[in-house]
Each structure stands twice: as structure tokens, then as C-alpha cells.
């Protein structure tokens, strides 16, 4: 036997795995070099031993049972064992055991392959497949997998209800833009930590991507408990997220659906939760909303409108401009126009800007829509050299890093002088703009484009804004003009803004002028330009031409809608 072992020794020593032989008494009779290294002893010290000293009793029992199985049946086995070392580090071995005959005597040939790195890699791969790297929360894949276990087609899941929440951090983009992505990552991680602190222990908390999070709770949760949980989640954003040199705030919108037996697909649940989230965001900040069937009809309508608007923009069909004149207050001469977006769809009919402009902002379509209106206005107004053209700008457009470049390139393409263009932004949009947005406004003004504060007086820092931001004009909101001859406080505000505008060399525009009494008050108060139905409703390019040519047509109307 030993001659045969001597012959095999050179081959066995060359194997990368720890390899050894046990006799019929389960004692070692041969070990290769790798086995000696693994056990930390010489072959002489190990021969005749079982090599089971120091192992856990349960593990010893398991190994002995496998050895007996191989010896008695002759069937080879392959299995994994996890062994704890002296430093409590776990090593995973792949054990391969088979019976062989040497000199007509049975022996067990065993090889041990350390697969710890492989198993750790597989565990890491599994972890990454189901977890978000940044926050450590579960990810979208994990959520959908759990949802598929909660809802089964045909209602055979046996589950007794549950709750799905979708959450979106409002204002998160401003943190990234203002403080950098590292600060944004900190806010995401901190919100994840706060979220885990208030949700039930058995919940699945997931980050869906960006600033979107989700929560899945299995089992029945009464409506009042769900309401309480929503309030706890909202409360987590009421404390600032302290970063180096700043303590920014964010708010959270929450959409909730209580899972019912009729919910049979994960996609359907997500769609309903998303509809609730959409409604929560529409209502304001730090708002939660539960799904109801009425939301579906509203969401379906909005999606139909979104699809139609995207199609209209891509085909340049149905989108047009209307132009409402601005007159000089002193003599009522038309000196400019405000370009207003209009949309008529073959199926939806004439869609109000009150409907499609906010939708465009929510969906990102405001970028192509704004560019289309700007180009159309410049192209159609080019022939009237004496008229300025005002175009409204959304905060979303202003945050686009290429906005200023786009405007200036378009003016060159349309051969439209920058000095004739005025961009109208709400004071809230400018107050919430980041450094990059303000740099873009400065670049536009240096090129000759004028900047106007629209809806002035409706924000929260109007007067201080005038001294901090260089603008060319302010437009007093129609809500003030409407009551300027009826309410003393409103009259005082309009007069103060007008006087301040004059002192700061600004044009002061009053919009929504409908009566001669309003006109006279605004002129006396110092407004330099007026706009409203008293002078003209919004007009097509053709009708504007008739008005400018003085064809006698009356374009005054209080039945048309401004905007």
C-alpha cells in the first residue's frame, strides 16, 4: 500500500486542493502539502489522527456521517462546509469525497477547495442585485419581487392586505444644483436613515432611483394607522439636513395605496401608487394622498393630454402664439406685445394654457414648448420693428444649463434683435434659482435681452428682490390691479411699487386693466405700461396686424381669457 502511496504522492502534492486519505477507521494515512498547510501541522503529526480536533461538535457529527456514507455505499459525495477559524473568520470549503481501493483495502479520498472568495462574491452580487449601493436600502428589483409575492393573478396569494407607498423628495434638485452631488448623496442617505427609523420592522424600504423611495408593508394595516405613518414620514423632513456650511430643507410627497384582493399585478399597484403620488405633488409640499378610483380618470386624462402635446410639438402642429398688446400709459400707443402659447388639438379641441402649461412643466415638455413659442414669436413679430416682444419663461427652462445659449443662438437664426426681446419670469422663480440660473440671466442681459419680473407682488420678498436682482421691468399682478380702485391697501401697494420702480429706473407694467377707472389710477400712480382687455384681447398675428394698421376692428373683449 505504501509503495502505491509513494507513487501517488508526487501527483497528489501537485494538486491545488487540500487532499488526503482516510482508512476504514477514518484516520489519516496520507496528506499532500496543501492539506498540511491547511491544518497547520506536518504530515507526521497528522498521520493516524482524524483531523477533527477543535471543530464544532455539530460539524464533527456532520463530517463523520458523510464519511460513513461514502465508505459504506461507495457513492461519491460533494458538499459545502463552513468552518470557523481561531480568529472566528468563516471559511467555506467545497468537500469532494469518494471511496478508492488500494491493495484491496478501502480508503476515502477527500479534497477540500476553499471557495470563500467565490461565495462572498456571489453574496455580494446577490446583494447588489437587490440593494441600492448609496443608501443600503432595497432597490426597485427587490420591491417588484416582493410585490409579485404579495399579489398573485387570480387572488391566490393568501395575503391579508398590505400597504404600498411611493415617496418623492421635493426640492432635491436644488440641493444638487446649489451644494453639489456629494451634499445630495448625504441628504438621500440621511432621509433613508430617518425613514427606516419610523417604519415597521418587517417593512421593505426601497430606493427606486434618484430621490424616489418606496415602502411595502405586508399584512392588514388600518387606514388610521396608515395615516399616522404618513404623518411620521412627512415629519422626518421638517428638520434640516445639516451639511457643511448649510442646513437645507426638503419636503416629501407621499402616494399611498392599500393593497386589496382585486390588485393582482405589481405593475398595477405601482401605477395606482404613482397616481396617488402625482396627486400629492399637485396639492403642495409635505402632502400625502391615498389612491382612489377617481384619480385614475384624472391621470388617464393627463396622460392622454401629455401624449397629444408631445405629438403636437414633434410635428409642429396645433401650437401657435397669440399676442396681447402692451400700451404706453401716457398715450395708449402700442409699444410691445406679450406672446402667449395656444394649443388646439384635433381630438381634445382648444386646450387652455391653464391646463397644458403646468402639464408641460411637470413632464419636461416645457423645454421644447418654450423654445417653439420663442421662435414663433420672434419670427412673426420680426416685421414690426417698433414693437418689443415679451415671452414667458418657466423656472424649469431657467434651470436648463443651455438656456441662455439656446436663446442667443435662436435670436441669430431668426435675425431678431436681442434688444427687442423681453423674458418674463416670476419673482418666485428667480428667488428659487441657483447660481447657474442667475449667471444665465446676466449673460442674456449683457447680450441686450431685457428681463421682467412677472406677477410682481405675489411672492414673499418682492421689495428686497428689486435691490438684489438687476431687472429691467416689473409687472404688477392682475390680482392687485383688479381691486386697485376699491381697496385702500391694494391701492397703497400699487402706488408704492410704482414709485419704487421709477426711482430704480424700471419700467412698471400693470396687467389685467379692464376699466377706465383702473387705467387712470395706474397712470397717476406712475405705471409706465398697461396691458389688459381695456385695450385689446390676445390676438393672432393677422388680427394684430389689422389692429396696428388701424382698420377699425374692435379687439376689446372681456369674454376672452388672458394667459
PDB file of C-alpha atoms in Angstrom, residues 427 456 460-468 496-497 500 504:
ATOM      1  CA  UNK A 427     -40.258  86.559  -8.800  1.00  0.00           C
ATOM      2  CA  UNK A 456     -44.894  91.058  -9.101  1.00  0.00           C
ATOM      3  CA  UNK A 460     -42.699  86.771  -0.406  1.00  0.00           C
ATOM      4  CA  UNK A 461     -39.707  89.075  -0.890  1.00  0.00           C
ATOM      5  CA  UNK A 462     -40.788  91.494  -3.582  1.00  0.00           C
ATOM      6  CA  UNK A 463     -39.173  94.743  -2.469  1.00  0.00           C
ATOM      7  CA  UNK A 464     -35.865  93.211  -1.384  1.00  0.00           C
ATOM      8  CA  UNK A 465     -35.750  91.350  -4.681  1.00  0.00           C
ATOM      9  CA  UNK A 466     -35.593  94.599  -6.624  1.00  0.00           C
ATOM     10  CA  UNK A 467     -32.356  95.666  -4.942  1.00  0.00           C
ATOM     11  CA  UNK A 468     -30.696  92.248  -5.205  1.00  0.00           C
ATOM     12  CA  UNK A 496     -45.517 102.091  -3.551  1.00  0.00           C
ATOM     13  CA  UNK A 497     -44.305  99.631  -6.185  1.00  0.00           C
ATOM     14  CA  UNK A 500     -40.054 102.422  -6.224  1.00  0.00           C
ATOM     15  CA  UNK A 504     -34.894 102.395  -9.704  1.00  0.00           C
TER      16      UNK A 504
END
